[in-house]
XYZ file of C-alpha atoms in Angstrom:
578
model
C 244.716 -37.408 98.801
C 243.604 -36.223 95.385
C 246.302 -34.096 93.782
C 245.313 -30.456 93.392
C 246.117 -28.410 90.322
C 249.491 -26.702 90.524
C 248.090 -23.396 89.316
C 249.736 -20.844 87.035
C 253.488 -20.363 86.995
C 254.701 -16.817 87.648
C 257.885 -14.833 88.071
C 258.792 -13.745 91.601
C 260.423 -10.722 90.006
C 256.868 -9.506 89.355
C 254.624 -11.279 91.864
C 255.677 -12.165 95.414
C 255.242 -15.743 96.623
C 252.866 -15.739 99.577
C 249.698 -17.274 100.970
C 246.263 -16.119 102.062
C 246.418 -14.617 105.536
C 250.185 -14.192 105.752
C 251.820 -10.877 106.593
C 255.057 -11.868 104.863
C 256.117 -12.972 101.395
C 259.160 -14.431 99.677
C 260.497 -12.058 97.042
C 263.589 -10.294 95.681
C 261.714 -6.975 96.039
C 263.012 -5.539 99.318
C 261.943 -1.877 99.037
C 260.349 0.498 96.539
C 261.843 -0.261 93.099
C 264.652 -2.196 94.822
C 265.488 -5.755 93.759
C 268.003 -7.929 95.625
C 270.035 -10.759 94.117
C 268.595 -13.234 96.631
C 265.045 -13.955 97.684
C 264.093 -12.514 101.061
C 261.446 -13.089 103.655
C 259.752 -9.674 103.544
C 257.334 -8.716 106.307
C 254.576 -6.112 106.026
C 254.032 -5.609 109.742
C 255.024 -2.080 110.811
C 255.790 -1.309 107.171
C 257.647 -3.223 104.459
C 260.826 -4.803 105.816
C 263.174 -7.379 104.329
C 264.033 -9.488 107.384
C 265.788 -12.657 106.199
C 267.942 -13.397 103.170
C 267.520 -16.908 101.772
C 270.582 -18.180 99.903
C 270.839 -21.557 98.125
C 274.290 -23.027 98.917
C 276.622 -25.360 97.101
C 277.503 -28.049 99.697
C 280.861 -28.701 98.059
C 282.142 -25.129 98.274
C 279.882 -23.584 100.892
C 279.287 -20.694 98.511
C 276.167 -19.413 96.834
C 274.773 -21.869 94.286
C 273.576 -20.720 90.887
C 269.893 -21.555 90.568
C 266.755 -20.549 88.734
C 263.590 -19.801 90.680
C 260.240 -21.314 89.753
C 256.953 -20.490 91.453
C 253.366 -21.680 91.342
C 250.673 -21.246 94.000
C 251.748 -23.519 96.829
C 255.386 -24.164 95.858
C 258.492 -22.034 95.362
C 261.687 -23.741 94.186
C 265.356 -22.912 93.640
C 266.618 -25.363 91.003
C 270.315 -25.874 90.311
C 272.479 -28.294 88.409
C 273.137 -30.476 91.458
C 269.863 -30.248 93.351
C 266.977 -28.107 94.500
C 265.426 -26.295 97.450
C 261.630 -26.113 97.888
C 259.554 -23.785 100.054
C 255.874 -24.024 101.006
C 253.582 -22.316 103.496
C 252.439 -24.472 106.390
C 250.297 -21.684 107.863
C 250.100 -17.906 107.446
C 253.053 -17.445 109.823
C 255.160 -20.507 109.028
C 257.028 -21.771 105.969
C 258.814 -25.048 105.512
C 261.905 -25.535 103.357
C 263.517 -28.768 102.224
C 266.474 -29.503 100.006
C 268.435 -32.188 98.247
C 271.809 -31.639 96.632
C 271.769 -27.985 97.717
C 271.872 -26.388 101.149
C 270.262 -23.174 102.344
C 271.533 -20.162 104.206
C 269.147 -18.099 106.347
C 270.749 -14.774 107.189
C 269.632 -11.450 108.635
C 269.014 -8.982 105.826
C 270.326 -6.136 107.988
C 274.076 -6.225 108.609
C 274.092 -3.655 111.396
C 272.297 -3.819 114.742
C 271.773 -0.609 116.719
C 269.705 0.059 119.855
C 266.831 1.084 117.537
C 267.206 -0.864 114.302
C 268.370 -4.102 112.780
C 268.022 -7.760 113.698
C 269.368 -9.491 116.804
C 270.260 -13.184 116.473
C 270.699 -15.914 119.079
C 270.175 -19.591 119.772
C 267.178 -20.176 122.037
C 267.978 -23.135 124.307
C 264.346 -23.566 125.402
C 263.207 -24.238 121.829
C 266.427 -25.731 120.515
C 266.236 -23.329 117.587
C 267.865 -20.186 116.235
C 265.920 -16.916 116.492
C 266.118 -13.565 114.705
C 264.284 -10.689 116.398
C 263.576 -7.622 114.249
C 263.339 -4.063 115.544
C 261.530 -3.020 112.369
C 258.702 -5.547 112.462
C 258.634 -6.152 116.213
C 258.471 -9.904 115.517
C 260.643 -12.965 115.973
C 261.676 -15.368 113.222
C 262.607 -18.830 114.461
C 264.510 -21.415 112.430
C 263.977 -25.010 113.527
C 265.951 -27.857 111.916
C 263.762 -30.900 111.253
C 266.391 -32.951 109.434
C 269.960 -32.282 108.407
C 272.278 -30.163 110.482
C 273.643 -26.656 110.976
C 276.777 -26.348 108.861
C 277.549 -22.750 109.763
C 276.227 -20.437 112.475
C 277.515 -16.926 112.825
C 276.775 -13.706 114.629
C 274.855 -15.214 117.539
C 274.454 -12.562 120.273
C 276.600 -10.170 118.241
C 276.087 -6.423 118.559
C 276.973 -3.785 115.997
C 277.953 -5.003 112.537
C 278.061 -8.756 111.876
C 276.901 -11.496 109.545
C 274.103 -13.234 111.380
C 272.499 -16.503 110.436
C 272.741 -20.204 109.851
C 273.482 -22.501 106.934
C 271.826 -25.900 106.787
C 273.330 -28.962 105.149
C 272.042 -32.440 104.404
C 271.782 -35.466 106.641
C 273.235 -38.832 105.666
C 270.376 -39.473 103.232
C 271.284 -36.317 101.308
C 268.236 -34.282 102.349
C 267.379 -31.640 104.920
C 264.288 -29.768 106.105
C 263.669 -26.683 108.248
C 260.772 -24.492 109.400
C 260.782 -20.689 109.690
C 258.117 -19.141 111.922
C 257.082 -15.525 112.433
C 255.578 -14.799 115.854
C 255.318 -12.064 118.436
C 256.900 -13.119 121.714
C 256.958 -16.834 122.488
C 255.423 -20.118 121.425
C 255.943 -23.815 122.017
C 258.850 -25.503 120.213
C 258.006 -26.166 116.583
C 256.258 -29.437 115.746
C 255.427 -30.387 112.165
C 251.722 -30.641 111.375
C 252.069 -32.543 108.086
C 254.605 -33.806 105.576
C 256.086 -31.306 103.143
C 254.307 -32.875 100.174
C 250.982 -32.708 102.010
C 251.565 -29.012 102.753
C 252.125 -28.308 99.060
C 248.995 -30.156 98.003
C 246.940 -28.496 100.733
C 248.112 -25.006 99.737
C 247.393 -25.696 96.087
C 243.951 -26.984 96.964
C 243.110 -23.939 99.074
C 244.103 -21.642 96.226
C 242.231 -23.741 93.652
C 239.077 -23.444 95.770
C 239.519 -19.670 95.886
C 240.040 -19.435 92.141
C 236.951 -21.580 91.558
C 234.960 -19.256 93.813
C 236.020 -15.926 92.303
C 236.391 -17.024 88.673
C 234.198 -20.093 88.013
C 233.611 -18.729 84.503
C 237.296 -18.774 83.466
C 238.387 -20.553 80.301
C 240.981 -20.357 77.562
C 239.279 -17.118 76.498
C 240.293 -15.517 79.825
C 243.877 -16.777 80.162
C 244.946 -14.436 82.959
C 242.019 -15.132 85.307
C 243.731 -17.721 87.474
C 246.861 -15.618 87.919
C 244.695 -12.579 88.726
C 243.000 -14.676 91.411
C 246.418 -15.619 92.795
C 247.501 -11.979 93.010
C 244.392 -11.184 95.081
C 244.547 -14.388 97.190
C 248.227 -14.073 98.023
C 247.925 -10.375 98.965
C 245.206 -11.070 101.542
C 246.250 -10.748 105.201
C 244.514 -11.800 108.385
C 243.403 -9.164 110.926
C 246.338 -7.675 112.864
C 247.309 -4.316 114.258
C 245.031 -1.629 112.825
C 243.718 -3.948 110.123
C 240.407 -4.914 111.686
C 239.296 -7.523 109.138
C 240.777 -9.910 106.597
C 242.162 -7.431 104.094
C 243.401 -7.502 100.515
C 246.447 -5.245 100.492
C 247.066 -3.405 97.264
C 250.280 -5.387 97.023
C 252.776 -7.372 99.028
C 255.435 -5.240 97.422
C 255.823 -1.637 98.618
C 252.204 -0.600 98.010
C 251.230 -2.644 101.057
C 248.236 -0.608 102.227
C 244.489 -0.424 101.771
C 243.656 2.939 100.210
C 240.104 4.203 100.557
C 239.067 3.745 96.978
C 241.345 0.908 95.863
C 239.452 -1.444 98.200
C 236.237 -0.928 96.227
C 237.477 -2.808 93.156
C 238.644 -5.761 95.219
C 235.268 -5.890 96.962
C 233.450 -5.990 93.622
C 235.612 -8.770 92.201
C 235.119 -10.888 95.331
C 231.372 -10.252 95.654
C 229.776 -13.295 93.985
C 232.245 -15.960 95.108
C 233.550 -14.702 98.481
C 230.766 -12.431 99.755
C 231.976 -12.180 103.359
C 235.479 -11.243 102.250
C 233.979 -8.762 99.773
C 231.957 -7.050 102.485
C 235.057 -6.924 104.690
C 236.929 -5.115 101.903
C 234.164 -2.565 101.525
C 233.857 -2.011 105.281
C 237.519 -1.803 106.319
C 238.121 1.937 105.721
C 234.756 2.699 107.334
C 236.049 1.049 110.538
C 238.371 4.073 110.757
C 235.844 6.755 109.779
C 236.484 9.843 111.920
C 234.058 12.108 113.778
C 233.579 14.324 110.713
C 232.509 11.323 108.632
C 235.711 11.317 106.578
C 237.344 8.076 105.579
C 241.101 7.762 106.019
C 243.429 8.067 103.087
C 244.869 4.631 103.838
C 245.026 1.845 106.395
C 247.813 -0.605 107.041
C 249.161 -2.721 109.879
C 250.459 0.067 112.093
C 249.268 3.285 110.477
C 246.026 5.020 109.580
C 246.569 8.202 107.579
C 244.012 11.033 107.522
C 246.074 13.727 105.802
C 244.071 13.228 102.582
C 240.867 11.433 101.675
C 239.905 9.547 98.545
C 237.031 10.145 96.084
C 233.508 9.109 97.132
C 233.041 6.217 94.720
C 231.484 4.156 97.498
C 227.880 4.762 96.456
C 228.757 3.596 92.933
C 230.517 0.593 94.442
C 227.728 -0.329 96.825
C 225.142 -0.200 94.050
C 227.101 -2.768 92.063
C 228.176 -4.822 95.088
C 224.634 -5.283 96.354
C 223.648 -6.670 92.949
C 226.647 -9.012 92.867
C 226.226 -10.563 96.311
C 224.534 -13.986 96.258
C 222.476 -12.963 99.303
C 221.545 -9.305 99.845
C 222.505 -7.684 103.161
C 219.878 -8.078 105.860
C 218.138 -5.065 107.386
C 220.670 -4.598 110.193
C 223.618 -4.804 107.803
C 221.928 -2.409 105.403
C 221.192 0.044 108.218
C 224.832 0.029 109.290
C 226.223 0.589 105.813
C 223.604 3.287 105.218
C 224.663 5.190 108.327
C 228.331 4.977 107.361
C 227.695 6.046 103.768
C 225.445 8.858 104.988
C 228.214 10.240 107.244
C 230.777 9.980 104.428
C 228.441 11.884 102.108
C 227.646 14.537 104.725
C 231.413 15.117 105.104
C 231.601 16.159 101.463
C 228.415 18.242 101.630
C 229.540 20.169 104.718
C 233.327 20.145 105.253
C 234.031 20.242 101.512
C 231.515 22.827 100.262
C 231.864 26.561 100.545
C 228.737 27.780 102.390
C 226.049 28.542 99.825
C 227.789 26.627 97.019
C 226.321 23.531 95.406
C 229.543 21.780 94.404
C 232.147 20.171 96.658
C 235.880 20.565 96.201
C 239.136 18.655 96.569
C 241.919 20.135 98.690
C 244.628 18.431 96.631
C 244.944 16.031 93.721
C 245.596 13.251 96.243
C 241.971 13.556 97.418
C 240.823 12.590 93.937
C 243.017 9.502 93.720
C 244.582 11.064 90.579
C 247.396 12.613 92.603
C 249.321 14.584 89.967
C 246.819 14.739 87.089
C 247.125 17.874 84.966
C 243.646 18.938 86.119
C 245.433 20.128 89.278
C 248.290 21.971 87.603
C 246.708 25.431 87.800
C 245.442 25.136 91.375
C 245.060 22.378 93.930
C 241.947 23.448 95.901
C 239.552 22.776 93.077
C 235.916 22.056 92.229
C 235.981 19.249 89.670
C 233.288 17.520 87.654
C 234.294 13.985 88.641
C 233.697 14.723 92.318
C 230.222 16.083 91.636
C 229.401 13.025 89.515
C 230.506 10.589 92.227
C 228.434 12.433 94.819
C 225.354 12.322 92.590
C 225.688 8.543 92.306
C 226.280 8.233 96.042
C 223.175 10.286 96.791
C 221.083 8.090 94.486
C 222.342 4.984 96.299
C 221.519 6.534 99.675
C 218.013 7.252 98.373
C 217.608 3.644 97.212
C 218.727 2.252 100.571
C 216.553 4.735 102.472
C 213.533 3.466 100.543
C 214.382 -0.100 101.526
C 214.705 0.988 105.147
C 211.343 2.777 104.845
C 212.922 6.180 105.428
C 210.860 7.892 102.743
C 211.587 11.461 103.839
C 215.318 10.817 103.702
C 214.977 9.155 100.297
C 213.222 12.254 98.971
C 215.909 14.506 100.459
C 218.762 12.492 98.945
C 217.093 12.400 95.535
C 216.459 16.142 95.608
C 220.084 16.866 96.584
C 221.337 14.590 93.795
C 219.280 16.536 91.283
C 220.506 19.870 92.581
C 224.157 18.849 92.381
C 223.788 17.376 88.911
C 222.089 20.523 87.663
C 224.816 22.663 89.223
C 227.437 20.449 87.627
C 225.973 21.099 84.183
C 225.162 24.764 84.757
C 228.521 25.690 86.275
C 231.119 23.348 84.755
C 229.765 22.226 81.347
C 230.912 24.410 78.449
C 228.811 22.759 75.750
C 231.707 20.526 74.720
C 233.462 19.436 77.919
C 233.637 19.940 81.677
C 236.043 22.405 83.269
C 237.550 22.653 86.743
C 237.212 25.740 88.937
C 239.608 27.137 91.514
C 237.838 27.624 94.841
C 239.943 30.630 95.816
C 240.150 32.378 92.453
C 236.998 31.334 90.625
C 239.131 30.709 87.537
C 238.105 27.851 85.266
C 240.202 25.690 82.960
C 240.223 22.427 81.063
C 243.091 20.003 80.643
C 244.120 17.010 78.556
C 243.544 14.715 81.521
C 241.111 11.811 81.329
C 239.918 12.952 84.760
C 237.987 15.780 83.096
C 235.896 13.141 81.292
C 235.100 11.089 84.387
C 231.494 12.415 84.674
C 230.653 9.705 82.145
C 230.221 7.567 85.316
C 226.793 9.194 85.595
C 225.769 6.938 82.716
C 221.993 6.840 82.362
C 221.648 10.075 84.366
C 223.425 12.169 81.714
C 221.642 13.956 78.873
C 222.427 12.193 75.593
C 224.258 15.142 74.093
C 226.653 15.301 77.071
C 227.354 11.577 77.200
C 227.983 11.547 73.439
C 230.411 14.464 73.662
C 232.244 12.787 76.538
C 232.400 9.501 74.616
C 233.986 11.287 71.656
C 236.652 12.809 73.903
C 237.258 9.450 75.599
C 237.980 7.852 72.194
C 240.877 10.277 71.794
C 242.519 8.787 74.900
C 242.488 5.241 73.501
C 245.834 3.676 72.600
C 246.253 0.080 71.438
C 246.494 -0.852 75.133
C 243.728 1.200 76.697
C 242.881 4.614 78.091
C 245.833 6.971 78.558
C 245.243 9.203 81.566
C 246.714 12.145 79.645
C 246.327 12.598 75.910
C 249.464 11.190 74.306
C 249.670 14.354 72.191
C 249.697 16.592 75.265
C 252.918 18.479 76.057
C 252.450 17.244 79.640
C 252.272 13.560 78.692
C 254.854 11.410 80.493
C 255.308 7.714 79.722
C 255.928 6.934 83.408
C 254.240 10.031 84.767
C 251.800 8.357 87.171
C 248.437 10.020 86.355
C 249.950 12.054 83.509
C 249.840 9.338 80.860
C 249.877 5.715 82.015
C 246.869 3.415 81.851
C 245.212 2.677 85.199
C 242.667 0.020 86.142
C 240.204 2.158 88.182
C 239.776 4.773 85.464
C 239.179 1.943 83.001
C 236.507 0.273 85.143
C 234.644 3.465 86.021
C 234.601 4.777 82.460
C 233.714 1.412 80.903
C 230.766 1.084 83.275
C 229.557 4.644 82.696
C 229.748 4.288 78.928
C 227.822 1.039 79.062
C 225.093 2.519 81.255
C 224.888 5.511 78.892
C 224.351 3.195 75.934
C 227.817 3.439 74.346
C 228.287 -0.326 74.282
C 230.668 -0.552 71.327
C 233.174 1.841 72.894
C 232.802 0.118 76.265
C 233.493 -3.255 74.607
C 236.597 -1.840 72.942
C 237.966 -0.437 76.206
C 237.292 -3.723 78.013
C 238.951 -5.778 75.285
C 242.086 -3.640 75.177
C 242.538 -3.671 78.945
C 242.000 -7.423 79.184
C 244.564 -8.008 76.451
C 246.954 -5.646 78.243
C 246.761 -7.683 81.469
C 247.025 -10.971 79.598
C 250.266 -9.788 78.007
C 251.833 -7.542 80.643
C 250.417 -8.726 83.972
C 248.866 -6.769 86.818
C 251.069 -3.750 87.363
C 250.039 -0.643 89.256
C 249.820 1.126 85.888
C 251.040 0.687 82.319
C 252.898 2.657 79.672
C 250.105 3.803 77.354
C 252.196 3.460 74.175
C 254.078 0.201 74.841
C 251.883 -1.595 77.379
C 254.849 -2.175 79.688
C 253.919 -2.609 83.338
C 255.099 0.228 85.589
C 255.759 0.776 89.280
C 254.483 -1.969 91.612
C 254.084 -5.080 89.463
C 251.583 -7.054 91.564
C 248.680 -4.691 92.205
C 245.419 -6.189 93.385
C 243.023 -3.563 92.038
C 244.471 -4.262 88.591
C 243.951 -8.001 89.049
C 240.434 -7.444 90.367
C 239.622 -5.118 87.489
C 240.704 -7.801 85.029
C 238.447 -10.304 86.824
C 235.489 -7.902 86.626
C 235.938 -7.183 82.927
C 236.667 -10.795 82.017
C 233.632 -12.074 83.902
C 231.338 -9.534 82.248
C 232.799 -10.347 78.830
C 232.194 -14.075 79.337
C 228.578 -13.530 80.356
C 227.908 -11.140 77.462
C 229.388 -13.666 75.032
C 227.259 -16.400 76.578
C 224.081 -14.425 76.082
C-alpha cells in the first residue's frame, strides 16, 4: 500500500476528531462552551451528548496518565512518557484504539442513571463484549477487546449513581487493542476488517482524495486550505433520522445543525469537486419545505424547527452553484429546483408582505440570520433593505431558469416583479446616502451602525453606480485589520463578543465581497478577501471572530467559515493565475 499523506495537524481543543459520515466525534468539548479534562466520544444523534469518557491510564498505578494529544486526519494519539494510545476510525460508526506502555479507560460520561436519563452498562454474553446504552442518544456503544485484557470493570448492571466502565491493560507483548462501536439495537459480534495501520492509511487516503477534490488549487499561498477541507469533511454525516441526505453539519461541536442559509456556503465550496454532495447540501432544507413554501429554520438528526426562517439567499446561491458545477443539472433536476425555489419565493411575496405593499418583512432578527443586529433594536417586525435585495436576486434566478425551461410567461413575470421590488427598495428605503429599515406596525424608519444595512450591495451589477459607490464607502468604514465588523467599532452598541453586534462573520464577508466585485469595486473586494483569508490562516475557522483582535469566538470549528475560506482562496488563486 502506498502511504497516504498524514494531513494537517490540529488541536482537538478547537476542531473535533471525526470522519466523513460519522455521527460522533472525539473531543474535550462536551457541551456549549464546556471543555472536559478528558477526551470524550460525543454523539450528535438526538442532540449533542458526551457518552463515553476516554482516559489514558498508567499501568503501574492504575491512575490517569499525563499525556499530550496530537491529531491529524486519520489518527488521534495520546502520547506520554512511557507509551502511547492511538485511535482511528474503521467506519463511520466504529473506532479502533490500540496502546503500548499506557492503558485506556472507557467510562460512561454520565455518573447517574435514572429511568429517563444516563447510561446503562452491562456485559453482553452473546457478543462477549461490554455495552453502554444511552438514553440521550438512543444508541448502544459496545467495547470489544481484540488483544490485552480487562483490568478493571465497574458498575455493570448498576442503577442510580455509579462509576461505569472498563479499563484495558496490555497483553504479554506489552500491547492491547479494542474496538468501540455505535449502533442502534443489535449486530453480530465485532470482527476486525483490517489491521490498525491499514485503517489509518485508508482514512488518510480518503481524506486526501476529498482535499484534492475540493481544493486542487491549494499551495503554500493558501496554507489553511487543507485544514478547511478537513473541517468540512469531518463534519459531514450520513443520512439518519430527519437528515435525508449526506449533510455537512455546521459543526460537530454544539452548533450541530444545518441552518437554512448556512448550507448555501458549504454547497458552493463543494460544487466543483464534489457536485453530488454540493447538490445535497443545497437541497436538504428544501426536503422539509412546508405547505406555505417556507423553509425550516434548521434541520438536525431528530428535530426540524419552523419557528423562524432564514433569509432567501438561495437564488444568489443557485446562480453561483450552477456555474460551479462541472455538469449542469439536467431538465428534470432543474424543474425540481425551480419548483422549490418558486414556492420559497412565493412564501415571501405572500405570507411576508402586507397586502398592497411591495416589500417583504422579517418577523424577527432571527429570520435575517443576523439575530441580534442593531437594525432590529427599534422594532423586530421590520422591512429591511437586505431582504428586498435577496428577493430581487432570487427573482432574477427564477427568470433565468424559467427561460431554460421554456416558461417564457413566467420568466417575464419574475423579471417584472424583480424590477418592481428593486424600484420600491430605492424609492422607499434609500435616503440618498444609505438604506433605512421600516417598522411594519409603526411606519417609522431608522438607520443603524450595523453592516446589515449595507447588505444591498449584493445586488452588484443591478445597482445604480451612485448607490453602489455610496454603499462601498460605508463598507470601508467597517473594515478592521481582520475584516468586516458587523457593527461599526465606534458604535456605542459595539460588543467584542456580541454575536452580530461587532464580530466578523464569514457569510457577510462572502456576500459583500461578491456584490462589490459584481458592482465593479474590485480593489475593495480584494482587500476584504485578503483580510478574511489571513484571519482564517492565523485564527482558524471559528463561528465568528473578534473584529479588533482576530480571536476566534464561540464554536471553533464552523463549516461555513471553512467553506468561505475555500471559496475566497480558490478565487484568489485563479485571479492570480490570470
